[in-house]
Amino acid sequence: ADDFLRTVCDMSFDYLKDDPRFFARFSFALYTGNEDVARLFRDANLEINRLFVSALVEYISAKGRRLRDDVPEDILVTYSESAVQGLCLMYRISPDTIDGHRKPKGRKRAAALPPSRLAEVMAAICERVSVPIDAEDESDS
């Protein structure tokens, strides 16, 4: 399950980390005052977001957990977009701390494979929004 999450997260991060359209969509959807424009930006990437969330739900299930009753799948869209946006911004400032396993320009060899930052964040989010499948009482969540 952890390898699955890392693969999905790394592929998503690699796809979006240098995509200026992703930054524009995210920022405009959050900050535009025009609701029609905000809706357009939010909905334009909804199918991709839902695929990512489906992968997260599959990961949660593989860990023997399920979403808490008070957490709809739609909230994972917001959480995952926010996590990717934050890590992409950090990558723009200091690429080696976020994406150090790539061969940086000027180096003769690639650095060691670091933990997948997005996978770490998403694993923590998935843990927080889920409970064990056999949990009877969710009052402690």
mmCIF file of N, CA and C in Angstrom:
data_model
loop_
_atom_site.group_PDB
_atom_site.id
_atom_site.type_symbol
_atom_site.label_atom_id
_atom_site.label_comp_id
_atom_site.label_asym_id
_atom_site.label_seq_id
_atom_site.Cartn_x
_atom_site.Cartn_y
_atom_site.Cartn_z
ATOM 1 N N ALA A 1 0.826 -1.198 0.000
ATOM 2 C CA ALA A 1 0.000 0.000 0.000
ATOM 3 C C ALA A 1 0.867 1.258 0.000
ATOM 4 N N ASP A 2 1.955 1.232 0.772
ATOM 5 C CA ASP A 2 2.813 2.415 0.842
ATOM 6 C C ASP A 2 3.537 2.668 -0.483
ATOM 7 N N ASP A 3 3.944 1.599 -1.164
ATOM 8 C CA ASP A 3 4.581 1.759 -2.476
ATOM 9 C C ASP A 3 3.594 2.327 -3.493
ATOM 10 N N PHE A 4 2.337 1.864 -3.406
ATOM 11 C CA PHE A 4 1.276 2.372 -4.283
ATOM 12 C C PHE A 4 1.099 3.881 -4.066
ATOM 13 N N LEU A 5 1.007 4.293 -2.802
ATOM 14 C CA LEU A 5 0.818 5.708 -2.492
ATOM 15 C C LEU A 5 2.003 6.529 -2.994
ATOM 16 N N ARG A 6 3.206 6.030 -2.775
ATOM 17 C CA ARG A 6 4.384 6.774 -3.237
ATOM 18 C C ARG A 6 4.371 6.932 -4.751
ATOM 19 N N THR A 7 4.045 5.869 -5.463
ATOM 20 C CA THR A 7 4.017 5.931 -6.930
ATOM 21 C C THR A 7 2.997 6.955 -7.409
ATOM 22 N N VAL A 8 1.782 6.888 -6.870
ATOM 23 C CA VAL A 8 0.723 7.820 -7.275
ATOM 24 C C VAL A 8 1.119 9.254 -6.942
ATOM 25 N N CYS A 9 1.643 9.471 -5.755
ATOM 26 C CA CYS A 9 2.021 10.823 -5.337
ATOM 27 C C CYS A 9 3.195 11.355 -6.153
ATOM 28 N N ASP A 10 4.205 10.520 -6.383
ATOM 29 C CA ASP A 10 5.359 10.979 -7.157
ATOM 30 C C ASP A 10 4.965 11.310 -8.591
ATOM 31 N N MET A 11 4.119 10.484 -9.188
ATOM 32 C CA MET A 11 3.675 10.760 -10.551
ATOM 33 C C MET A 11 2.881 12.068 -10.603
ATOM 34 N N SER A 12 1.999 12.269 -9.639
ATOM 35 C CA SER A 12 1.195 13.497 -9.600
ATOM 36 C C SER A 12 2.083 14.716 -9.400
ATOM 37 N N PHE A 13 3.003 14.611 -8.456
ATOM 38 C CA PHE A 13 3.900 15.734 -8.174
ATOM 39 C C PHE A 13 4.761 16.057 -9.385
ATOM 40 N N ASP A 14 5.337 15.040 -10.020
ATOM 41 C CA ASP A 14 6.177 15.267 -11.186
ATOM 42 C C ASP A 14 5.394 15.938 -12.314
ATOM 43 N N TYR A 15 4.135 15.591 -12.440
ATOM 44 C CA TYR A 15 3.301 16.170 -13.489
ATOM 45 C C TYR A 15 3.008 17.648 -13.215
ATOM 46 N N LEU A 16 2.812 18.000 -11.947
ATOM 47 C CA LEU A 16 2.338 19.341 -11.616
ATOM 48 C C LEU A 16 3.402 20.322 -11.139
ATOM 49 N N LYS A 17 4.559 19.851 -10.706
ATOM 50 C CA LYS A 17 5.527 20.723 -10.025
ATOM 51 C C LYS A 17 6.000 21.906 -10.867
ATOM 52 N N ASP A 18 6.036 21.774 -12.166
ATOM 53 C CA ASP A 18 6.491 22.860 -13.031
ATOM 54 C C ASP A 18 5.391 23.368 -13.961
ATOM 55 N N ASP A 19 4.155 23.099 -13.620
ATOM 56 C CA ASP A 19 3.033 23.473 -14.475
ATOM 57 C C ASP A 19 2.439 24.804 -14.011
ATOM 58 N N PRO A 20 2.733 25.900 -14.700
ATOM 59 C CA PRO A 20 2.194 27.198 -14.266
ATOM 60 C C PRO A 20 0.669 27.242 -14.300
ATOM 61 N N ARG A 21 0.058 26.422 -15.164
ATOM 62 C CA ARG A 21 -1.409 26.402 -15.203
ATOM 63 C C ARG A 21 -1.988 25.874 -13.897
ATOM 64 N N PHE A 22 -1.302 24.910 -13.271
ATOM 65 C CA PHE A 22 -1.761 24.389 -11.981
ATOM 66 C C PHE A 22 -1.764 25.493 -10.934
ATOM 67 N N PHE A 23 -0.685 26.269 -10.886
ATOM 68 C CA PHE A 23 -0.622 27.366 -9.929
ATOM 69 C C PHE A 23 -1.711 28.387 -10.190
ATOM 70 N N ALA A 24 -1.944 28.694 -11.458
ATOM 71 C CA ALA A 24 -2.978 29.666 -11.807
ATOM 72 C C ALA A 24 -4.366 29.154 -11.428
ATOM 73 N N ARG A 25 -4.664 27.907 -11.772
ATOM 74 C CA ARG A 25 -5.975 27.341 -11.431
ATOM 75 C C ARG A 25 -6.198 27.378 -9.935
ATOM 76 N N PHE A 26 -5.223 26.941 -9.189
ATOM 77 C CA PHE A 26 -5.368 26.882 -7.737
ATOM 78 C C PHE A 26 -5.576 28.275 -7.151
ATOM 79 N N SER A 27 -4.737 29.219 -7.533
ATOM 80 C CA SER A 27 -4.828 30.562 -6.982
ATOM 81 C C SER A 27 -6.114 31.258 -7.382
ATOM 82 N N PHE A 28 -6.487 31.161 -8.651
ATOM 83 C CA PHE A 28 -7.705 31.823 -9.092
ATOM 84 C C PHE A 28 -8.937 31.211 -8.432
ATOM 85 N N ALA A 29 -8.959 29.895 -8.285
ATOM 86 C CA ALA A 29 -10.119 29.253 -7.679
ATOM 87 C C ALA A 29 -10.290 29.690 -6.236
ATOM 88 N N LEU A 30 -9.191 29.934 -5.553
ATOM 89 C CA LEU A 30 -9.288 30.346 -4.153
ATOM 90 C C LEU A 30 -9.596 31.828 -3.987
ATOM 91 N N TYR A 31 -9.023 32.651 -4.863
ATOM 92 C CA TYR A 31 -9.033 34.079 -4.593
ATOM 93 C C TYR A 31 -9.917 34.934 -5.489
ATOM 94 N N THR A 32 -10.421 34.395 -6.563
ATOM 95 C CA THR A 32 -11.238 35.230 -7.434
ATOM 96 C C THR A 32 -12.570 35.568 -6.760
ATOM 97 N N GLY A 33 -13.007 36.795 -6.978
ATOM 98 C CA GLY A 33 -14.275 37.229 -6.407
ATOM 99 C C GLY A 33 -15.463 36.859 -7.276
ATOM 100 N N ASN A 34 -15.220 36.526 -8.515
ATOM 101 C CA ASN A 34 -16.285 36.170 -9.438
ATOM 102 C C ASN A 34 -16.575 34.675 -9.311
ATOM 103 N N GLU A 35 -17.744 34.337 -8.831
ATOM 104 C CA GLU A 35 -18.085 32.934 -8.571
ATOM 105 C C GLU A 35 -18.074 32.088 -9.844
ATOM 106 N N ASP A 36 -18.456 32.651 -10.982
ATOM 107 C CA ASP A 36 -18.418 31.888 -12.236
ATOM 108 C C ASP A 36 -16.986 31.529 -12.624
ATOM 109 N N VAL A 37 -16.065 32.464 -12.440
ATOM 110 C CA VAL A 37 -14.653 32.196 -12.736
ATOM 111 C C VAL A 37 -14.105 31.170 -11.752
ATOM 112 N N ALA A 38 -14.431 31.338 -10.489
ATOM 113 C CA ALA A 38 -13.965 30.391 -9.465
ATOM 114 C C ALA A 38 -14.465 28.984 -9.781
ATOM 115 N N ARG A 39 -15.728 28.854 -10.152
ATOM 116 C CA ARG A 39 -16.309 27.548 -10.480
ATOM 117 C C ARG A 39 -15.608 26.927 -11.688
ATOM 118 N N LEU A 40 -15.337 27.747 -12.698
ATOM 119 C CA LEU A 40 -14.655 27.253 -13.894
ATOM 120 C C LEU A 40 -13.289 26.682 -13.540
ATOM 121 N N PHE A 41 -12.516 27.401 -12.744
ATOM 122 C CA PHE A 41 -11.197 26.910 -12.359
ATOM 123 C C PHE A 41 -11.293 25.676 -11.474
ATOM 124 N N ARG A 42 -12.254 25.648 -10.554
ATOM 125 C CA ARG A 42 -12.403 24.477 -9.672
ATOM 126 C C ARG A 42 -12.797 23.250 -10.466
ATOM 127 N N ASP A 43 -13.741 23.402 -11.381
ATOM 128 C CA ASP A 43 -14.290 22.251 -12.097
ATOM 129 C C ASP A 43 -13.413 21.772 -13.241
ATOM 130 N N ALA A 44 -12.522 22.621 -13.745
ATOM 131 C CA ALA A 44 -11.712 22.260 -14.905
ATOM 132 C C ALA A 44 -10.829 21.049 -14.633
ATOM 133 N N ASN A 45 -10.372 20.898 -13.427
ATOM 134 C CA ASN A 45 -9.454 19.815 -13.106
ATOM 135 C C ASN A 45 -10.108 18.774 -12.203
ATOM 136 N N LEU A 46 -11.418 18.813 -12.094
ATOM 137 C CA LEU A 46 -12.123 17.957 -11.146
ATOM 138 C C LEU A 46 -11.944 16.476 -11.431
ATOM 139 N N GLU A 47 -11.936 16.073 -12.693
ATOM 140 C CA GLU A 47 -11.798 14.650 -13.019
ATOM 141 C C GLU A 47 -10.437 14.106 -12.579
ATOM 142 N N ILE A 48 -9.387 14.868 -12.815
ATOM 143 C CA ILE A 48 -8.046 14.458 -12.359
ATOM 144 C C ILE A 48 -8.033 14.351 -10.837
ATOM 145 N N ASN A 49 -8.613 15.346 -10.173
ATOM 146 C CA ASN A 49 -8.660 15.323 -8.715
ATOM 147 C C ASN A 49 -9.407 14.095 -8.209
ATOM 148 N N ARG A 50 -10.501 13.769 -8.859
ATOM 149 C CA ARG A 50 -11.284 12.609 -8.426
ATOM 150 C C ARG A 50 -10.509 11.307 -8.630
ATOM 151 N N LEU A 51 -9.728 11.218 -9.692
ATOM 152 C CA LEU A 51 -8.888 10.037 -9.895
ATOM 153 C C LEU A 51 -7.856 9.920 -8.773
ATOM 154 N N PHE A 52 -7.250 11.036 -8.402
ATOM 155 C CA PHE A 52 -6.279 11.026 -7.316
ATOM 156 C C PHE A 52 -6.943 10.628 -6.007
ATOM 157 N N VAL A 53 -8.112 11.182 -5.748
ATOM 158 C CA VAL A 53 -8.840 10.849 -4.527
ATOM 159 C C VAL A 53 -9.254 9.375 -4.529
ATOM 160 N N SER A 54 -9.634 8.854 -5.679
ATOM 161 C CA SER A 54 -9.958 7.417 -5.769
ATOM 162 C C SER A 54 -8.752 6.581 -5.368
ATOM 163 N N ALA A 55 -7.564 7.005 -5.798
ATOM 164 C CA ALA A 55 -6.340 6.299 -5.411
ATOM 165 C C ALA A 55 -6.120 6.404 -3.902
ATOM 166 N N LEU A 56 -6.408 7.572 -3.322
ATOM 167 C CA LEU A 56 -6.262 7.728 -1.874
ATOM 168 C C LEU A 56 -7.238 6.834 -1.116
ATOM 169 N N VAL A 57 -8.469 6.749 -1.592
ATOM 170 C CA VAL A 57 -9.467 5.893 -0.946
ATOM 171 C C VAL A 57 -9.041 4.425 -1.052
ATOM 172 N N GLU A 58 -8.479 4.055 -2.205
ATOM 173 C CA GLU A 58 -7.960 2.692 -2.376
ATOM 174 C C GLU A 58 -6.816 2.432 -1.386
ATOM 175 N N TYR A 59 -5.941 3.406 -1.210
ATOM 176 C CA TYR A 59 -4.843 3.298 -0.252
ATOM 177 C C TYR A 59 -5.388 3.126 1.164
ATOM 178 N N ILE A 60 -6.359 3.945 1.530
ATOM 179 C CA ILE A 60 -6.972 3.863 2.862
ATOM 180 C C ILE A 60 -7.534 2.465 3.095
ATOM 181 N N SER A 61 -8.231 1.956 2.102
ATOM 182 C CA SER A 61 -8.818 0.614 2.204
ATOM 183 C C SER A 61 -7.735 -0.461 2.340
ATOM 184 N N ALA A 62 -6.660 -0.334 1.569
ATOM 185 C CA ALA A 62 -5.570 -1.310 1.633
ATOM 186 C C ALA A 62 -4.891 -1.307 3.004
ATOM 187 N N LYS A 63 -4.976 -0.192 3.715
ATOM 188 C CA LYS A 63 -4.421 -0.100 5.066
ATOM 189 C C LYS A 63 -5.403 -0.607 6.119
ATOM 190 N N GLY A 64 -6.559 -1.165 5.674
ATOM 191 C CA GLY A 64 -7.548 -1.678 6.620
ATOM 192 C C GLY A 64 -8.348 -0.587 7.299
ATOM 193 N N ARG A 65 -8.515 0.521 6.602
ATOM 194 C CA ARG A 65 -9.231 1.659 7.161
ATOM 195 C C ARG A 65 -10.327 2.104 6.203
ATOM 196 N N ARG A 66 -11.158 3.019 6.657
ATOM 197 C CA ARG A 66 -12.203 3.622 5.840
ATOM 198 C C ARG A 66 -12.341 5.075 6.244
ATOM 199 N N LEU A 67 -12.930 5.876 5.342
ATOM 200 C CA LEU A 67 -13.159 7.281 5.678
ATOM 201 C C LEU A 67 -14.101 7.382 6.868
ATOM 202 N N ARG A 68 -13.845 8.352 7.719
ATOM 203 C CA ARG A 68 -14.767 8.614 8.825
ATOM 204 C C ARG A 68 -16.106 9.042 8.237
ATOM 205 N N ASP A 69 -17.166 8.786 8.975
ATOM 206 C CA ASP A 69 -18.507 9.130 8.498
ATOM 207 C C ASP A 69 -18.673 10.628 8.245
ATOM 208 N N ASP A 70 -17.953 11.454 8.998
ATOM 209 C CA ASP A 70 -18.101 12.904 8.857
ATOM 210 C C ASP A 70 -17.143 13.515 7.827
ATOM 211 N N VAL A 71 -16.471 12.671 7.052
ATOM 212 C CA VAL A 71 -15.523 13.163 6.048
ATOM 213 C C VAL A 71 -15.949 12.674 4.668
ATOM 214 N N PRO A 72 -16.527 13.556 3.844
ATOM 215 C CA PRO A 72 -16.878 13.155 2.481
ATOM 216 C C PRO A 72 -15.624 13.084 1.603
ATOM 217 N N GLU A 73 -15.679 12.296 0.559
ATOM 218 C CA GLU A 73 -14.536 12.179 -0.356
ATOM 219 C C GLU A 73 -14.154 13.535 -0.931
ATOM 220 N N ASP A 74 -15.134 14.411 -1.119
ATOM 221 C CA ASP A 74 -14.844 15.721 -1.709
ATOM 222 C C ASP A 74 -13.833 16.521 -0.895
ATOM 223 N N ILE A 75 -13.799 16.294 0.408
ATOM 224 C CA ILE A 75 -12.845 17.053 1.219
ATOM 225 C C ILE A 75 -11.411 16.626 0.914
ATOM 226 N N LEU A 76 -11.226 15.384 0.465
ATOM 227 C CA LEU A 76 -9.891 14.937 0.077
ATOM 228 C C LEU A 76 -9.384 15.677 -1.159
ATOM 229 N N VAL A 77 -10.298 16.129 -2.005
ATOM 230 C CA VAL A 77 -9.894 16.935 -3.163
ATOM 231 C C VAL A 77 -9.220 18.214 -2.675
ATOM 232 N N THR A 78 -9.840 18.886 -1.727
ATOM 233 C CA THR A 78 -9.271 20.119 -1.186
ATOM 234 C C THR A 78 -7.954 19.838 -0.476
ATOM 235 N N TYR A 79 -7.922 18.802 0.352
ATOM 236 C CA TYR A 79 -6.694 18.466 1.074
ATOM 237 C C TYR A 79 -5.553 18.136 0.114
ATOM 238 N N SER A 80 -5.853 17.325 -0.893
ATOM 239 C CA SER A 80 -4.783 16.899 -1.802
ATOM 240 C C SER A 80 -4.285 18.069 -2.650
ATOM 241 N N GLU A 81 -5.184 18.909 -3.143
ATOM 242 C CA GLU A 81 -4.753 20.075 -3.919
ATOM 243 C C GLU A 81 -3.913 21.020 -3.073
ATOM 244 N N SER A 82 -4.314 21.204 -1.835
ATOM 245 C CA SER A 82 -3.552 22.087 -0.951
ATOM 246 C C SER A 82 -2.170 21.521 -0.680
ATOM 247 N N ALA A 83 -2.086 20.220 -0.451
ATOM 248 C CA ALA A 83 -0.788 19.582 -0.208
ATOM 249 C C ALA A 83 0.117 19.710 -1.423
ATOM 250 N N VAL A 84 -0.415 19.430 -2.600
ATOM 251 C CA VAL A 84 0.387 19.533 -3.816
ATOM 252 C C VAL A 84 0.812 20.977 -4.052
ATOM 253 N N GLN A 85 -0.109 21.908 -3.878
ATOM 254 C CA GLN A 85 0.212 23.325 -4.077
ATOM 255 C C GLN A 85 1.338 23.753 -3.140
ATOM 256 N N GLY A 86 1.229 23.413 -1.870
ATOM 257 C CA GLY A 86 2.263 23.796 -0.905
ATOM 258 C C GLY A 86 3.615 23.194 -1.239
ATOM 259 N N LEU A 87 3.630 21.925 -1.590
ATOM 260 C CA LEU A 87 4.900 21.274 -1.926
ATOM 261 C C LEU A 87 5.479 21.814 -3.232
ATOM 262 N N CYS A 88 4.628 22.146 -4.182
ATOM 263 C CA CYS A 88 5.123 22.736 -5.430
ATOM 264 C C CYS A 88 5.744 24.103 -5.161
ATOM 265 N N LEU A 89 5.140 24.888 -4.288
ATOM 266 C CA LEU A 89 5.718 26.184 -3.932
ATOM 267 C C LEU A 89 7.056 26.000 -3.229
ATOM 268 N N MET A 90 7.129 25.021 -2.326
ATOM 269 C CA MET A 90 8.402 24.728 -1.657
ATOM 270 C C MET A 90 9.447 24.262 -2.671
ATOM 271 N N TYR A 91 9.018 23.471 -3.632
ATOM 272 C CA TYR A 91 9.923 22.999 -4.683
ATOM 273 C C TYR A 91 10.495 24.170 -5.472
ATOM 274 N N ARG A 92 9.672 25.175 -5.746
ATOM 275 C CA ARG A 92 10.141 26.341 -6.498
ATOM 276 C C ARG A 92 11.230 27.075 -5.718
ATOM 277 N N ILE A 93 11.159 27.066 -4.392
ATOM 278 C CA ILE A 93 12.121 27.776 -3.549
ATOM 279 C C ILE A 93 13.389 26.937 -3.339
ATOM 280 N N SER A 94 13.215 25.643 -3.063
ATOM 281 C CA SER A 94 14.351 24.782 -2.741
ATOM 282 C C SER A 94 14.120 23.384 -3.303
ATOM 283 N N PRO A 95 14.386 23.184 -4.588
ATOM 284 C CA PRO A 95 14.070 21.904 -5.242
ATOM 285 C C PRO A 95 14.703 20.685 -4.593
ATOM 286 N N ASP A 96 15.950 20.801 -4.131
ATOM 287 C CA ASP A 96 16.630 19.628 -3.572
ATOM 288 C C ASP A 96 15.977 19.109 -2.290
ATOM 289 N N THR A 97 15.333 19.975 -1.544
ATOM 290 C CA THR A 97 14.703 19.507 -0.307
ATOM 291 C C THR A 97 13.407 18.759 -0.583
ATOM 292 N N ILE A 98 12.778 19.031 -1.705
ATOM 293 C CA ILE A 98 11.510 18.388 -2.044
ATOM 294 C C ILE A 98 11.701 17.289 -3.069
ATOM 295 N N ASP A 99 12.620 17.485 -3.993
ATOM 296 C CA ASP A 99 12.758 16.589 -5.132
ATOM 297 C C ASP A 99 14.229 16.182 -5.302
ATOM 298 N N GLY A 100 14.879 15.857 -4.200
ATOM 299 C CA GLY A 100 16.315 15.616 -4.196
ATOM 300 C C GLY A 100 16.766 14.368 -4.923
ATOM 301 N N HIS A 101 15.839 13.480 -5.287
ATOM 302 C CA HIS A 101 16.269 12.258 -5.960
ATOM 303 C C HIS A 101 16.540 12.470 -7.436
ATOM 304 N N ARG A 102 16.206 13.624 -7.963
ATOM 305 C CA ARG A 102 16.505 13.917 -9.342
ATOM 306 C C ARG A 102 17.971 14.336 -9.455
ATOM 307 N N LYS A 103 18.532 14.234 -10.625
ATOM 308 C CA LYS A 103 19.917 14.647 -10.824
ATOM 309 C C LYS A 103 19.943 16.144 -11.085
ATOM 310 N N PRO A 104 20.326 16.938 -10.096
ATOM 311 C CA PRO A 104 20.365 18.385 -10.296
ATOM 312 C C PRO A 104 21.426 18.764 -11.328
ATOM 313 N N LYS A 105 21.184 19.869 -12.025
ATOM 314 C CA LYS A 105 22.147 20.342 -13.024
ATOM 315 C C LYS A 105 23.481 20.625 -12.338
ATOM 316 N N GLY A 106 24.551 20.255 -13.018
ATOM 317 C CA GLY A 106 25.877 20.522 -12.492
ATOM 318 C C GLY A 106 26.433 19.408 -11.621
ATOM 319 N N ARG A 107 25.611 18.455 -11.217
ATOM 320 C CA ARG A 107 26.111 17.334 -10.413
ATOM 321 C C ARG A 107 26.413 16.160 -11.324
ATOM 322 N N LYS A 108 27.406 15.404 -10.951
ATOM 323 C CA LYS A 108 27.791 14.255 -11.766
ATOM 324 C C LYS A 108 26.911 13.046 -11.507
ATOM 325 N N ARG A 109 26.316 12.957 -10.327
ATOM 326 C CA ARG A 109 25.454 11.811 -10.040
ATOM 327 C C ARG A 109 24.230 12.272 -9.240
ATOM 328 N N ALA A 110 23.218 11.466 -9.289
ATOM 329 C CA ALA A 110 21.972 11.802 -8.596
ATOM 330 C C ALA A 110 22.145 11.629 -7.088
ATOM 331 N N ALA A 111 21.418 12.426 -6.343
ATOM 332 C CA ALA A 111 21.412 12.288 -4.890
ATOM 333 C C ALA A 111 20.612 11.047 -4.504
ATOM 334 N N ALA A 112 20.761 10.617 -3.279
ATOM 335 C CA ALA A 112 20.011 9.452 -2.797
ATOM 336 C C ALA A 112 18.514 9.746 -2.825
ATOM 337 N N LEU A 113 17.735 8.706 -2.985
ATOM 338 C CA LEU A 113 16.280 8.853 -3.027
ATOM 339 C C LEU A 113 15.756 9.241 -1.643
ATOM 340 N N PRO A 114 15.199 10.445 -1.513
ATOM 341 C CA PRO A 114 14.663 10.861 -0.220
ATOM 342 C C PRO A 114 13.244 10.326 -0.059
ATOM 343 N N PRO A 115 12.694 10.490 1.118
ATOM 344 C CA PRO A 115 11.280 10.141 1.263
ATOM 345 C C PRO A 115 10.440 10.978 0.300
ATOM 346 N N SER A 116 9.342 10.439 -0.133
ATOM 347 C CA SER A 116 8.429 11.181 -1.000
ATOM 348 C C SER A 116 7.642 12.150 -0.126
ATOM 349 N N ARG A 117 7.905 13.422 -0.294
ATOM 350 C CA ARG A 117 7.261 14.420 0.573
ATOM 351 C C ARG A 117 5.735 14.404 0.414
ATOM 352 N N LEU A 118 5.257 14.334 -0.815
ATOM 353 C CA LEU A 118 3.809 14.323 -1.014
ATOM 354 C C LEU A 118 3.200 13.057 -0.427
ATOM 355 N N ALA A 119 3.859 11.920 -0.599
ATOM 356 C CA ALA A 119 3.335 10.672 -0.032
ATOM 357 C C ALA A 119 3.284 10.747 1.490
ATOM 358 N N GLU A 120 4.294 11.370 2.097
ATOM 359 C CA GLU A 120 4.283 11.524 3.555
ATOM 360 C C GLU A 120 3.088 12.364 4.003
ATOM 361 N N VAL A 121 2.875 13.475 3.317
ATOM 362 C CA VAL A 121 1.763 14.372 3.672
ATOM 363 C C VAL A 121 0.426 13.666 3.464
ATOM 364 N N MET A 122 0.274 13.001 2.317
ATOM 365 C CA MET A 122 -1.001 12.350 2.025
ATOM 366 C C MET A 122 -1.244 11.173 2.965
ATOM 367 N N ALA A 123 -0.210 10.438 3.360
ATOM 368 C CA ALA A 123 -0.385 9.342 4.321
ATOM 369 C C ALA A 123 -0.896 9.897 5.656
ATOM 370 N N ALA A 124 -0.351 11.029 6.086
ATOM 371 C CA ALA A 124 -0.794 11.650 7.332
ATOM 372 C C ALA A 124 -2.247 12.122 7.223
ATOM 373 N N ILE A 125 -2.595 12.724 6.096
ATOM 374 C CA ILE A 125 -3.978 13.167 5.901
ATOM 375 C C ILE A 125 -4.916 11.965 5.897
ATOM 376 N N CYS A 126 -4.537 10.912 5.173
ATOM 377 C CA CYS A 126 -5.386 9.712 5.106
ATOM 378 C C CYS A 126 -5.581 9.093 6.485
ATOM 379 N N GLU A 127 -4.539 9.100 7.287
ATOM 380 C CA GLU A 127 -4.636 8.579 8.658
ATOM 381 C C GLU A 127 -5.624 9.416 9.470
ATOM 382 N N ARG A 128 -5.560 10.719 9.308
ATOM 383 C CA ARG A 128 -6.404 11.636 10.094
ATOM 384 C C ARG A 128 -7.879 11.539 9.721
ATOM 385 N N VAL A 129 -8.172 11.323 8.441
ATOM 386 C CA VAL A 129 -9.566 11.336 8.000
ATOM 387 C C VAL A 129 -10.184 9.940 7.949
ATOM 388 N N SER A 130 -9.471 8.938 8.468
ATOM 389 C CA SER A 130 -9.990 7.569 8.411
ATOM 390 C C SER A 130 -9.949 6.902 9.778
ATOM 391 N N VAL A 131 -10.645 5.798 9.845
ATOM 392 C CA VAL A 131 -10.667 4.967 11.056
ATOM 393 C C VAL A 131 -10.494 3.509 10.618
ATOM 394 N N PRO A 132 -10.071 2.644 11.545
ATOM 395 C CA PRO A 132 -10.010 1.227 11.192
ATOM 396 C C PRO A 132 -11.379 0.730 10.729
ATOM 397 N N ILE A 133 -11.386 -0.173 9.771
ATOM 398 C CA ILE A 133 -12.646 -0.661 9.201
ATOM 399 C C ILE A 133 -13.560 -1.245 10.264
ATOM 400 N N ASP A 134 -12.995 -1.900 11.246
ATOM 401 C CA ASP A 134 -13.835 -2.518 12.285
ATOM 402 C C ASP A 134 -14.170 -1.585 13.440
ATOM 403 N N ALA A 135 -13.865 -0.293 13.307
ATOM 404 C CA ALA A 135 -14.136 0.651 14.379
ATOM 405 C C ALA A 135 -15.633 0.817 14.580
ATOM 406 N N GLU A 136 -16.065 0.590 15.796
ATOM 407 C CA GLU A 136 -17.477 0.767 16.151
ATOM 408 C C GLU A 136 -17.754 2.202 16.575
ATOM 409 N N ASP A 137 -16.831 2.749 17.354
ATOM 410 C CA ASP A 137 -17.037 4.064 17.939
ATOM 411 C C ASP A 137 -16.037 5.049 17.346
ATOM 412 N N GLU A 138 -16.533 6.077 16.654
ATOM 413 C CA GLU A 138 -15.669 7.089 16.048
ATOM 414 C C GLU A 138 -15.591 8.344 16.899
ATOM 415 N N SER A 139 -16.059 8.286 18.135
ATOM 416 C CA SER A 139 -16.112 9.491 18.946
ATOM 417 C C SER A 139 -14.741 10.062 19.276
ATOM 418 N N ASP A 140 -13.674 9.239 19.216
ATOM 419 C CA ASP A 140 -12.335 9.720 19.497
ATOM 420 C C ASP A 140 -11.673 10.365 18.298
ATOM 421 N N SER A 141 -12.285 10.291 17.120
ATOM 422 C CA SER A 141 -11.650 10.809 15.897
ATOM 423 C C SER A 141 -11.655 12.288 15.851
#
